[in-house]
Coordinates of C-alpha atoms and ligand atoms in Angstrom, one line a residue:
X13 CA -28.6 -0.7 14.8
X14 CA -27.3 -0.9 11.2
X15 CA -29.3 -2.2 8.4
X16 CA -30.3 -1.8 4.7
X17 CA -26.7 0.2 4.8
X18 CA -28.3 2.2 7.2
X19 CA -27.0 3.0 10.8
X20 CA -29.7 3.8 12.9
X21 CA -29.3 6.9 15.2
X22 CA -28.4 5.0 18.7
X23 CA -26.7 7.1 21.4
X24 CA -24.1 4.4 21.9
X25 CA -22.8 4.9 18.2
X26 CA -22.7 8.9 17.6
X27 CA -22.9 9.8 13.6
X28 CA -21.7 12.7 12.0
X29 CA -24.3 15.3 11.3
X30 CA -22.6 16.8 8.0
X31 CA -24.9 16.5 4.6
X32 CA -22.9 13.2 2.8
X33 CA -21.7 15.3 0.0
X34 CA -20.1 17.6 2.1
X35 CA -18.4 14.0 4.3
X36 CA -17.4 12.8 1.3
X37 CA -15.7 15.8 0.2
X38 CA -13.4 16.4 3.6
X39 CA -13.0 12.7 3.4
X40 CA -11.2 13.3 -0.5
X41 CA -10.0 16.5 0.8
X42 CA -8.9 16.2 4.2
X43 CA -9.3 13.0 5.8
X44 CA -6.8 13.0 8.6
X45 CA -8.7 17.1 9.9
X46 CA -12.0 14.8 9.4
X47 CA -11.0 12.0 11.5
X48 CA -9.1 13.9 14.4
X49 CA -12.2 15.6 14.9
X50 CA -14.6 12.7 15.1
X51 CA -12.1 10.8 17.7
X52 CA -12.3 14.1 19.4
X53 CA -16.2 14.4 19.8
X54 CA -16.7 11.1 19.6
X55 CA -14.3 8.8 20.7
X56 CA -13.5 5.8 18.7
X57 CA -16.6 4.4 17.2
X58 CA -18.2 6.3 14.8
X59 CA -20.6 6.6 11.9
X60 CA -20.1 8.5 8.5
X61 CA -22.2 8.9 5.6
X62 CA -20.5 8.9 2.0
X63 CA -22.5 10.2 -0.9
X64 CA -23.7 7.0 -3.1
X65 CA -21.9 4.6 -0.7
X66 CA -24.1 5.0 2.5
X67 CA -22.8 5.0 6.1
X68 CA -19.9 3.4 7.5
X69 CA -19.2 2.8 10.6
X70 CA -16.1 3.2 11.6
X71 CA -14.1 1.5 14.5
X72 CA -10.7 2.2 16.5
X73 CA -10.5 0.0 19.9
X74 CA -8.4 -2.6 19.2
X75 CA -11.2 -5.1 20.5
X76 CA -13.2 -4.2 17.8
X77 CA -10.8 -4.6 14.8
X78 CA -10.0 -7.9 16.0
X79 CA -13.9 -8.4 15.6
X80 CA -13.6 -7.1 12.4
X81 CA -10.3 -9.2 11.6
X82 CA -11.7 -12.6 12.9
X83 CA -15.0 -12.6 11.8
X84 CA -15.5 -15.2 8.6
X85 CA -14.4 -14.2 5.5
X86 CA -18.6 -14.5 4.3
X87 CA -19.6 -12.0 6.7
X88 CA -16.9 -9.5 6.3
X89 CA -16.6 -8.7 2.5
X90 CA -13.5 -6.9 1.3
X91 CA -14.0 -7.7 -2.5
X92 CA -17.5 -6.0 -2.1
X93 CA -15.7 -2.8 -0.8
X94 CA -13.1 -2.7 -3.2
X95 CA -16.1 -3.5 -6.3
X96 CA -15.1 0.1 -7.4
X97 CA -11.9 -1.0 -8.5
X98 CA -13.2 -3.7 -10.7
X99 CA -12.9 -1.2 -13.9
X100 CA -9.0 -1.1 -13.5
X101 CA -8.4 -4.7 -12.2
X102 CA -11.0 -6.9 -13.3
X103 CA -13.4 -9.0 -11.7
X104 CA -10.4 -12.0 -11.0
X105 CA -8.5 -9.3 -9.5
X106 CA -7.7 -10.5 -5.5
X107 CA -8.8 -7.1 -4.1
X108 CA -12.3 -7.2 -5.8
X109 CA -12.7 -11.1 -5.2
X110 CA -14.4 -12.8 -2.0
X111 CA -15.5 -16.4 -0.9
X112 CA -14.1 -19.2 -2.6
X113 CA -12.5 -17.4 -6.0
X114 CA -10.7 -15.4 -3.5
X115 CA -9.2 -18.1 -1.8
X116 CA -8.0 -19.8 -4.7
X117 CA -6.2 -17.0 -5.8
X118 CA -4.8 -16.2 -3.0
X119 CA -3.1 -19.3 -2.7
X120 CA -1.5 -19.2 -5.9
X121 CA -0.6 -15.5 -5.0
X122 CA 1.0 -15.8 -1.9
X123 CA 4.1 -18.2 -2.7
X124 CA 6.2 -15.6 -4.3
X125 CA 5.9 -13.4 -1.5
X126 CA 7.3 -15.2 1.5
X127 CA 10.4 -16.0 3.1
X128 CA 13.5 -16.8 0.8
X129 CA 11.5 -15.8 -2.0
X130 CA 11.9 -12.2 -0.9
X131 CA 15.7 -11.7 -0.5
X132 CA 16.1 -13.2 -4.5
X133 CA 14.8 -9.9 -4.9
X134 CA 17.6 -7.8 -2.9
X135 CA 20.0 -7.0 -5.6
X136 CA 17.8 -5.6 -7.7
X137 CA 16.3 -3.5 -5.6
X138 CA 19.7 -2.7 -4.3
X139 CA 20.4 -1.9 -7.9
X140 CA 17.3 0.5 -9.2
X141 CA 17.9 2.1 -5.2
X142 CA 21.9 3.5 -6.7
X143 CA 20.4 4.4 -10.3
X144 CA 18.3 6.4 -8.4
X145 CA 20.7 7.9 -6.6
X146 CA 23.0 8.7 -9.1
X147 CA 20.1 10.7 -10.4
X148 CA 20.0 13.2 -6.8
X149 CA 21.4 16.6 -6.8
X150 CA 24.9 17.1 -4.8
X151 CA 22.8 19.4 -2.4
X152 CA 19.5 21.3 -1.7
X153 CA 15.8 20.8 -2.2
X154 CA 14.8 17.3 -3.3
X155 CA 11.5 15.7 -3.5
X156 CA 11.7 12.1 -2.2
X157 CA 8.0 11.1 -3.5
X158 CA 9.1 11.3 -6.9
X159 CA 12.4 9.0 -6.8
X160 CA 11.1 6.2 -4.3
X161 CA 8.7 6.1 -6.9
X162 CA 10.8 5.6 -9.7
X163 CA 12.5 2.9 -7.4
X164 CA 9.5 1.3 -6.6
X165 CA 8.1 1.2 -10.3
X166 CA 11.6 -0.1 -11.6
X167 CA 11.3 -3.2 -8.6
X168 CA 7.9 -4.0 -9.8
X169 CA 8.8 -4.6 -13.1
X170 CA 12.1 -6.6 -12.6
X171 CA 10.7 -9.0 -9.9
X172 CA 7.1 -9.1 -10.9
X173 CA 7.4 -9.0 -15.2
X174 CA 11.2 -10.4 -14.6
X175 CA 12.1 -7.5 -17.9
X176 CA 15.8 -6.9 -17.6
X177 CA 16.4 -5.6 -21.2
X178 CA 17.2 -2.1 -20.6
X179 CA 14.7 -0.4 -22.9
X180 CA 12.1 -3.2 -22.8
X181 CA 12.2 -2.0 -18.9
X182 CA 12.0 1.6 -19.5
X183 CA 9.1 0.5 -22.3
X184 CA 7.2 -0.9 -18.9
X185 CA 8.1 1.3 -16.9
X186 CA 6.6 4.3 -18.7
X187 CA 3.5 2.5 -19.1
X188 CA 2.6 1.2 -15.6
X189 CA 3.5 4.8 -14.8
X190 CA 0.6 6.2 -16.4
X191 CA -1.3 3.0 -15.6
X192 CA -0.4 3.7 -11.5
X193 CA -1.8 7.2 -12.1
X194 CA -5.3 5.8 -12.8
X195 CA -5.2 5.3 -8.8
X196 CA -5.4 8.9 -8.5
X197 CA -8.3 9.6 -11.2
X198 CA -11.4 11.3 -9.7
X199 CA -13.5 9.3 -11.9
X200 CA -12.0 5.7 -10.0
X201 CA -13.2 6.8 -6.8
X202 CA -16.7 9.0 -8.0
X203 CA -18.1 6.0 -10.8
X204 CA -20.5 8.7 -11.9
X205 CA -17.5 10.4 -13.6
X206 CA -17.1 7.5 -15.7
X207 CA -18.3 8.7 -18.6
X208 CA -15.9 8.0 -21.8
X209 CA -16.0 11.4 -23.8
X210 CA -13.0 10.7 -26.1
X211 CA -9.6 10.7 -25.6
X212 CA -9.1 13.4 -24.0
X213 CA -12.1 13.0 -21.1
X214 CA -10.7 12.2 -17.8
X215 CA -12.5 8.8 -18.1
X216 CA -11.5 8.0 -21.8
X217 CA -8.2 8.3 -20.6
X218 CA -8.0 5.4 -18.3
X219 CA -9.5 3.7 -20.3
X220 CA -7.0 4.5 -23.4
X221 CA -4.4 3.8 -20.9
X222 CA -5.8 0.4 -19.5
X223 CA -6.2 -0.9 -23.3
X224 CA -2.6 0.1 -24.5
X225 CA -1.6 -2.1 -20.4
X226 CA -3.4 -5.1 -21.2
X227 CA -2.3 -5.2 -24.9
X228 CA 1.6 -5.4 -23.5
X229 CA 0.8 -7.7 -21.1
X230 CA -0.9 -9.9 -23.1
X231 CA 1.9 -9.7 -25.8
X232 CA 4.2 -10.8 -22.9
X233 CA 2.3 -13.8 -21.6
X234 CA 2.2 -14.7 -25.4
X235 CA 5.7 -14.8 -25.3
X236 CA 6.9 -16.0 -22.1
X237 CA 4.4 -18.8 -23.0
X238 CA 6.7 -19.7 -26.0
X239 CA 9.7 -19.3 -24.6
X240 CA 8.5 -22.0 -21.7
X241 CA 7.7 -24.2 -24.9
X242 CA 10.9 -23.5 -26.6
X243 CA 13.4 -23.4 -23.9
X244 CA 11.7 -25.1 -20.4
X245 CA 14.9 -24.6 -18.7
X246 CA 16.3 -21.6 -18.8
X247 CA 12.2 -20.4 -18.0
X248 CA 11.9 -22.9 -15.3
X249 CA 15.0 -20.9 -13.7
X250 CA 13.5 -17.7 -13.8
X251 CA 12.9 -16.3 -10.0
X252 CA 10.3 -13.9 -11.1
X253 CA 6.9 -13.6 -9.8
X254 CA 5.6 -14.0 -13.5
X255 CA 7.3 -17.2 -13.7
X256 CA 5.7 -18.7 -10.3
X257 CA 2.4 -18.0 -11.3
X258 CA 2.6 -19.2 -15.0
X259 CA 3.6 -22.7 -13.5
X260 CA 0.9 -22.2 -10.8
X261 CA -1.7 -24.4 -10.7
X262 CA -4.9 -24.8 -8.2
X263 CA -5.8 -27.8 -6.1
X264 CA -8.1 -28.9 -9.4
X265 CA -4.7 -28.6 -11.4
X266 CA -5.6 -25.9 -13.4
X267 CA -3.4 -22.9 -14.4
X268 CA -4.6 -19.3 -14.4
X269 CA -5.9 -17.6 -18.0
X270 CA -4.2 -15.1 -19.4
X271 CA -7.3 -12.5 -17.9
X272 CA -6.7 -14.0 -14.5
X273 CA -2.8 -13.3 -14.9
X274 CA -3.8 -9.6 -16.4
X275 CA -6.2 -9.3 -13.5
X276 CA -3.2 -10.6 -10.7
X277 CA 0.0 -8.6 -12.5
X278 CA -1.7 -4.6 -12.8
X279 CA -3.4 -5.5 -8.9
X280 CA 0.2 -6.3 -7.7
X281 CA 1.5 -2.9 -9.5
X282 CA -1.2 -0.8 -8.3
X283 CA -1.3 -2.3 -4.7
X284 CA 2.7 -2.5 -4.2
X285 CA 4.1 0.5 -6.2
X286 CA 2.6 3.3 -5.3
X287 CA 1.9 2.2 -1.2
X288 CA 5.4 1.6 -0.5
X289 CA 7.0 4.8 -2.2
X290 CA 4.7 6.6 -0.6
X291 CA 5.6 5.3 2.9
X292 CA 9.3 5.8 2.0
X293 CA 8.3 9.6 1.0
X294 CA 6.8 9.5 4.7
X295 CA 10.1 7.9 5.9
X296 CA 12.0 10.3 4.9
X297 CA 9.5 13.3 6.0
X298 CA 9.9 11.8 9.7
X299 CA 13.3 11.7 9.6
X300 CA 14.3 14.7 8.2
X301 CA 12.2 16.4 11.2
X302 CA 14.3 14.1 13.6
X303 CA 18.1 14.6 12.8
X304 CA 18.6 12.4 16.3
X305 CA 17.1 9.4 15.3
X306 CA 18.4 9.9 11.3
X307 CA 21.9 10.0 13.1
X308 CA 21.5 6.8 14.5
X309 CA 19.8 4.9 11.9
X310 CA 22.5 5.7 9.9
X311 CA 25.1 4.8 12.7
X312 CA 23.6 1.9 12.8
X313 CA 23.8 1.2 9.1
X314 CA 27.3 2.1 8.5
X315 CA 28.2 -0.4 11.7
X316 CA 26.5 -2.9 9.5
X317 CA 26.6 -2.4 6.2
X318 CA 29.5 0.1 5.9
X319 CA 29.3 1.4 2.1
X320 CA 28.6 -1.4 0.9
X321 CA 25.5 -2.5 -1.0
X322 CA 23.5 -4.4 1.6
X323 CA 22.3 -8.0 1.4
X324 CA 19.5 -10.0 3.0
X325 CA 21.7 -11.2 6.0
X326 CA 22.8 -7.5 6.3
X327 CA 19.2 -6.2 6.2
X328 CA 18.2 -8.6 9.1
X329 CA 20.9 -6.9 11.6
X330 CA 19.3 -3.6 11.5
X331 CA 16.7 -3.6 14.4
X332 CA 16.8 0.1 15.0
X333 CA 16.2 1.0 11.3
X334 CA 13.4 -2.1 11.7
X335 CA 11.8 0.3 14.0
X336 CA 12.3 3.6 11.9
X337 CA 10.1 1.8 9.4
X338 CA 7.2 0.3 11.7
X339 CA 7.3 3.3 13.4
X340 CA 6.4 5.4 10.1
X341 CA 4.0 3.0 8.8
X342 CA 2.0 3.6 12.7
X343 CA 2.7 7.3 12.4
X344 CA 1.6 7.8 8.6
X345 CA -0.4 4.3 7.6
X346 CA -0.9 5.1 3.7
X347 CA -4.1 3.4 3.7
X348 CA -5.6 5.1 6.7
X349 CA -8.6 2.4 6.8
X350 CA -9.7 -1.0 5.2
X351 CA -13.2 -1.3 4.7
X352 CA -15.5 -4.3 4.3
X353 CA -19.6 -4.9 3.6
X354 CA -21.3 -7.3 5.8
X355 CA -23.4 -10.1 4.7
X356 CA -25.3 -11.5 6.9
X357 CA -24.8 -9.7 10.9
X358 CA -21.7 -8.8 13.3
X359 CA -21.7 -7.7 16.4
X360 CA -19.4 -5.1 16.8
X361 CA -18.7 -1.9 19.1
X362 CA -22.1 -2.7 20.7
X363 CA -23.5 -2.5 17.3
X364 CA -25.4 -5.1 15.5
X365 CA -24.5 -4.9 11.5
X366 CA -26.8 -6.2 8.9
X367 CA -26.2 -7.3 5.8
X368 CA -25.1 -4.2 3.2
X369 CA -23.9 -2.4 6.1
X370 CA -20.1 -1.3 5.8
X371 CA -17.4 -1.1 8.8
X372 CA -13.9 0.0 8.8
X373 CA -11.1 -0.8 11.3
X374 CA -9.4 3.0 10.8
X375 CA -5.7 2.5 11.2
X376 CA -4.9 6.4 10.9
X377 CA -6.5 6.7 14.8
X378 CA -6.3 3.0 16.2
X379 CA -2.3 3.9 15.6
X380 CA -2.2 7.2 18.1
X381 CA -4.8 5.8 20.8
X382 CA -3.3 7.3 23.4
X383 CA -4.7 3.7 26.0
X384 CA -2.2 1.8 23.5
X385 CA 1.0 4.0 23.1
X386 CA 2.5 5.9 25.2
X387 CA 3.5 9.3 23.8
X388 CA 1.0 8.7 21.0
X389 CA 2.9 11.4 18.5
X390 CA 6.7 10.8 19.7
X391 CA 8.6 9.4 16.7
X392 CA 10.4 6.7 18.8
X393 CA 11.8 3.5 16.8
X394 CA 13.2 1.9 20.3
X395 CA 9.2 1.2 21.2
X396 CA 9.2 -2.1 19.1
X397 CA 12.3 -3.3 20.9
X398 CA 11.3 -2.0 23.9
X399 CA 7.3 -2.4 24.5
X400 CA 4.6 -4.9 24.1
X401 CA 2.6 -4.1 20.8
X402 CA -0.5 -5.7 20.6
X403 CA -1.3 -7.1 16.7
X404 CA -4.8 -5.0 16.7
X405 CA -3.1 -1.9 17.8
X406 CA -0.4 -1.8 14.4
X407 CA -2.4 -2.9 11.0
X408 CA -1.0 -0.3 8.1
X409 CA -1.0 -3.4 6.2
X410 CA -5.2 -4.5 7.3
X411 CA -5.9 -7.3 8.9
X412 CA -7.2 -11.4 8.9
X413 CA -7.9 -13.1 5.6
X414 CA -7.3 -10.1 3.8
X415 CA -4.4 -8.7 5.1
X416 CA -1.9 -7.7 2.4
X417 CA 0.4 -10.4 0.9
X418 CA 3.0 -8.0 -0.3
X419 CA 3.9 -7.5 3.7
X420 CA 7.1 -8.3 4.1
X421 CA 8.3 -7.8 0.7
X422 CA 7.8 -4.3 1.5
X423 CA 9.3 -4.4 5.0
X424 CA 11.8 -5.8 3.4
X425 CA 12.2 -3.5 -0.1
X426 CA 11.5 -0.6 2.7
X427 CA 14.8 -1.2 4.7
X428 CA 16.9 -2.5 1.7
X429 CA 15.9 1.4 0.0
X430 CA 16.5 2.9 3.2
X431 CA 19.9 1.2 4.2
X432 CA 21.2 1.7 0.9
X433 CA 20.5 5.4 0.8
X434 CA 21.5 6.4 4.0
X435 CA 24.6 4.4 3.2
X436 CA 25.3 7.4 1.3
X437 CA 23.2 10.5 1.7
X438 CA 22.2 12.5 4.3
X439 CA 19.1 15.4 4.6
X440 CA 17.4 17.9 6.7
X441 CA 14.0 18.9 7.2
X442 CA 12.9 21.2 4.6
X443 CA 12.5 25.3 6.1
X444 CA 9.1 26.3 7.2
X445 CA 6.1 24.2 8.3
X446 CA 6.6 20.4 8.1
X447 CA 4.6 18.4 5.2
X448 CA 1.0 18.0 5.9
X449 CA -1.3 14.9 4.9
X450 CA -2.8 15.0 1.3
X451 CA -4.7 12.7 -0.3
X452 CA -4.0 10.8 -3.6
X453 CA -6.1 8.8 -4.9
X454 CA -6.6 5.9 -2.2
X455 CA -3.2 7.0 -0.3
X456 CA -2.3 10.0 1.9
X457 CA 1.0 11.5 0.8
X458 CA 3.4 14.2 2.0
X459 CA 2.3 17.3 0.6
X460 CA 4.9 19.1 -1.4
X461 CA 6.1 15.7 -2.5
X462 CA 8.1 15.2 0.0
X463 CA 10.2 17.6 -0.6
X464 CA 13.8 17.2 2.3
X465 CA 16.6 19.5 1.8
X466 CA 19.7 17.3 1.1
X467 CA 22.6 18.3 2.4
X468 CA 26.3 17.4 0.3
X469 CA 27.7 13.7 0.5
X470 CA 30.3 13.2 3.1
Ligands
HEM530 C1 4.2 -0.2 2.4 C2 3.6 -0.9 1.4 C3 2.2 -1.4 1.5 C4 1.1 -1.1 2.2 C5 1.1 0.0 3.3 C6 0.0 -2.0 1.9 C7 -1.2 -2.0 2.5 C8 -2.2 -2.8 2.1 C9 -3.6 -2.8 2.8 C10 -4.0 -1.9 3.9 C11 -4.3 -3.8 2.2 C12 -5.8 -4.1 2.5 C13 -5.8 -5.2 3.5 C14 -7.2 -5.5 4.1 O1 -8.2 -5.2 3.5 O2 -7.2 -5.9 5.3 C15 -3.5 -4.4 1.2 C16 -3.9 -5.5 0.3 C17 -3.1 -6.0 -0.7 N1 -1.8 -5.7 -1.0 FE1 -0.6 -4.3 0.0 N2 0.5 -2.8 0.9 C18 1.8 -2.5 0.6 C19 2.6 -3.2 -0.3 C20 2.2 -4.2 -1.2 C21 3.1 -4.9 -2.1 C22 4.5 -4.6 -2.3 C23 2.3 -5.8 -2.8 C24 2.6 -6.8 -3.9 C25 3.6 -6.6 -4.7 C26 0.9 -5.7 -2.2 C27 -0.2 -6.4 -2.7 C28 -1.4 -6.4 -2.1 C29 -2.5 -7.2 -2.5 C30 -2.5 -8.2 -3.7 C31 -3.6 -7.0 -1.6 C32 -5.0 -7.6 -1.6 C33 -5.0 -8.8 -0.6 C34 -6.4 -9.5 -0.6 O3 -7.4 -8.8 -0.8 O4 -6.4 -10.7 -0.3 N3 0.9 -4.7 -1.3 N4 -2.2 -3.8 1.2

C-alpha cells in the first residue's frame, strides 16, 4: 500500500533497494540502464525512491496507464508534479496548474493548436527548415541536435510571438535560447541548488536570464496591445498564437493578464522547442543506422513532394514517413515518463494510492513491451499501417486531461522538417558505436549531439 508518499513493502509491488540518493542519481545520469534493469527484475510495476521527492511508483501494462489516464483530473495531479517548474513558468503556467484554473487555461490554450490552425504555420516552418539547411556542410560529420534546434527555436518565435522583422527575430531568438537552457540547469531539477549567489551562481543565472525574458515579453504585449488599439485590423489578421490568445477570453468574458500570457508564452517555448528538436535529433539517429528505411522515406518524398517545398496537402500523403516519425517517438519517447501526485486514492497495478503518493505511466518501457509489439527493438514504420496499436501502448506525448496540446503541431512541424530535408540531403550513420541515451535536463538526447555523417547532395 502507498500512503504519506510512502509505498509500503508488498510483495505484489517490488521496490528498488538502492539508497534514494544513489536512484536519483542513475535516474539524472542514466535513466534508460536504470529502467531496463527494473523491467528486468521486476517486470512492469515498480517502486523508486527519489531523494526529497519520495517514492514513485512506476507503471508499464497498458491497463494501468489507462488507469492512470482516466482517473479524474482531482485525483491524478499533474500541476503538483510539475510544482518544481513553477520558478521558470509561474504559478498560471498550464503544466504547474490543476483543477479548475487548469481547465480554463487550457481552453483558451488549445484553439491555436488544432486542425487548420496548424498548416498556417507550414511555410514558415518550411522556410527556417532551408535557412537551416543552407547553413549544413557539403559533406561529413554534422550534428543534427544543434540545427533542429535552431529550426525549432526560429518556429517558436514566428508562429507563437508572430516576430518576422529579421533582427527583432534573431533578438528573440537569442534570448529564449538561453531561456530554453534553464531546462537543463541542475538547480531546476535539485531546488536545493537554488540559491542566488550573484551573477555568476548557477542559480543567479536563471534568474538573470528569466528577468531580462519577461522584461521583452512584457515590452511586446505592451506593444502588440497598442497596435490592436491603433490598427484593429491589420492585428485582428494576424495568425499567430500571440494574437489568439490576446483576443481570448474565458467563459466569464475575461482576457488573460499580461502574467498569465508571460506564464502561457515561455511554457509553450520550453515545452515545444526543445521536445521536438530533440526527437528530430532521434529521427535522424534512427535513420542514419537504417539506410533501408531512409531510402524509402525519401522515395516516398520525392514521389510526393519532388524538390519542392512541401505544403499541408503534401505532408498528408506521406504515410510511410508518418510512420518513420511515430515509430521514433515509440523507440526514443523524449519524456520517458509523465508523473502525477494523488489526492485522495487510486487503485492501480493492485496497488491502493493515497493521497501524496506519486505514479508514473513510464513511456520509455510501456513502448518496447514485448506482449504489445512484436519485434519490440525493430525500427519498422510499416507497423502503424500495418498492425493494431492500442492508445495505452503509444503515449510519448502523456495521456488523458493532460496530454500535451502541442501534439499535432509537432507531428506536423516533425514531417514538414523531415520532408523538406530529405528533399535534399542525404546521411549515414556516424562510424563506431551508435549514439547512446543521455539526459538533458527533463529530455533524453542522442549523445554526441547527434552527430550523422552527411554524405554530398545529389
Ligand atoms: C515531439 C514534441 C513533443 C513532445 C514529445 C511532447 C511531450 C509532452 C508530454 C509528455 C507532456 C506531458 C503530458 C502529460 O502529463 O500527460 C506534454 C505537455 C505539454 N506540452 Fe508537449 N510535447 C511536444 C511538443 C509540444 C509543442 C510543440 C508544444 C506547444 C508549442 C507543447 C506544449 C505542451 C504543453 C503546454 C503541455 C502541458 C499540457 C497540460 O498540462 O495540460 N508540446 N508534452
Amino acid at each position: 500500500m502507498v500512503h504519506n508518499n510512502r509505498v509500503e513493502p508488498r510483495t505484489e509491488i517490488p521496490a528498488v533497494k538502492l539508497p534514494a540518493a544513489l536512484q536519483s542519481a542513475l535516474w539524472a545520469t542514466r535513466p534508460d540502464l536504470l529502467l531496463a534493469r527494473c523491467r528486468q527484475r521486476f517486470g512492469d510495476t515498480f517502486t523508486l525512491r527519489f531523494a526529497g521527492l519520495g517514492d514513485v511508483l512506476f507503471v508499464s501494462a497498458p491497463e494501468d496507464v489507462r488507469a492512470v489516464f482516466t482517473a479524474p483530473p482531482s485525483v491524478v495531479l499533474a500541476g503538483r508534479g510539475n510544482a518544481f517548474l513553477r520558478a521558470v513558468v509561474g504559478r498560471h503556467s498550464l503544466l504547474t496548474l490543476d483543477g479548475e484554473a487548469h481547465v480554463r487555461q487550457r481552453k483558451l490554450l488549445v484553439p491555436p493548436f488544432h486542425g487548420e490552425r496548424i498548416a498556417t504555420y507550414a511555410k514558415v516552418i518550411v522556410e527556417a527548415t532551408e535557412r537551416s539547411l543552407a547553413r549544413w556542410p557539403r559533406e561529413g560529420a554534422f550534428e543534427t541536435l544543434r540545427e533542429m534546434q535552431a529550426i525549432t527555436l526560429e518556429v517558436i518565435v514566428r508562429a507563437v510571438l508572430g516576430v518576422e522583422d529579421p533582427s527583432e527575430r534573431r533578438r528573440f531568438e537569442a534570448l529564449f535560447n538561453d531561456f530554453a537552457a534553464i531546462g537543463n540547469s541542475a538547480a531546476l531539477l535539485l531546488p536545493p541548488l537554488r540559491v542566488d549567489l550573484g551573477p555568476r551562481s548557477p542559480w543567479g543565472r536563471v534568474l538573470a536570464v528569466r528577468a531580462r525574458t519577461d522584461q521583452a515579453l512584457f515590452r511586446e504585449l505592451d506593444r502588440r496591445r497598442a497596435l490592436a488599439a491603433s490598427a484593429p485590423e491589420t492585428e485582428g489578421a494576424r495568425r499567430d498564437v500571440l494574437a489568439l490568445l490576446l483576443s481570448a477570453r474565458d467563459d466569464q468574458g475575461q482576457a488573460m493578464s499580461d502574467r498569465e500570457l508571460r506564464d502561457e508564452l515561455v511554457t509553450l517555448l520550453l515545452a515545444g522547442h526543445e521536445t521536438t528538436a530533440t526527437s528530430l535529433a532521434w529521427t535522424m539517429d534512427l535513420l542514419s543506422k537504417h539506410p533501408e528505411v531512409l531510402a524509402k522515406a525519401r522515395d516516398e518524398v520525392s514521389r510526393v513532394v519532388g524538390r519542392e517545398s512541401p505544403d499541408a496537402s503534401a505532408i498528408a500523403k506521406l504515410p510511410y514517413l508518418d510512420g518513420v516519425v511515430r515509430e521514433s517517438l515509440r523507440l526514443r519517447p523524449v519524456i520517458p515518463n509523465v508523473a502525477r501526485i494523488i489526492e485522495g486514492e487510486l487503485h492501480v497495478a493492485g496497488a491502493t494510492l493515497r493521497t501524496g503518493a506519486g505514479v508514473a505511466p513510464c513511456a520509455w518501457l510501456t513502448h518496447t513491451r514485448p506482449e504489445n509489439w512484436p519485434a519490440p527493438n525493430a525500427f519498422d514504420p510499416e507497423r502503424w499501417t500495418r498492425d493494431k496499436i492500442d492508445p495505452h501502448a503509444f503515449y510519448p506525448f502523456g495521456g488523458g486531461a493532460r496530454r500535451c496540446i502541442g501534439m499535432a503541431f509537432a507531428l506536423y512541424e516533425m514531417k514538414t522538417i523531415l520532408a523538406t530535408v530529405l528533399a535534399k540531403r542525404t546521411f549515414v550513420a556516424r562510424e563506431g558505436e551508435g549514439a547512446r541515451v543521455a539526459r538533458r535536463g527533463i529530455t533524453l538526447t542522442p549523445s554526441g549531439d547527434g552527430r550523422v555523417t552527411l554524405t554530398a547532395p545529389t
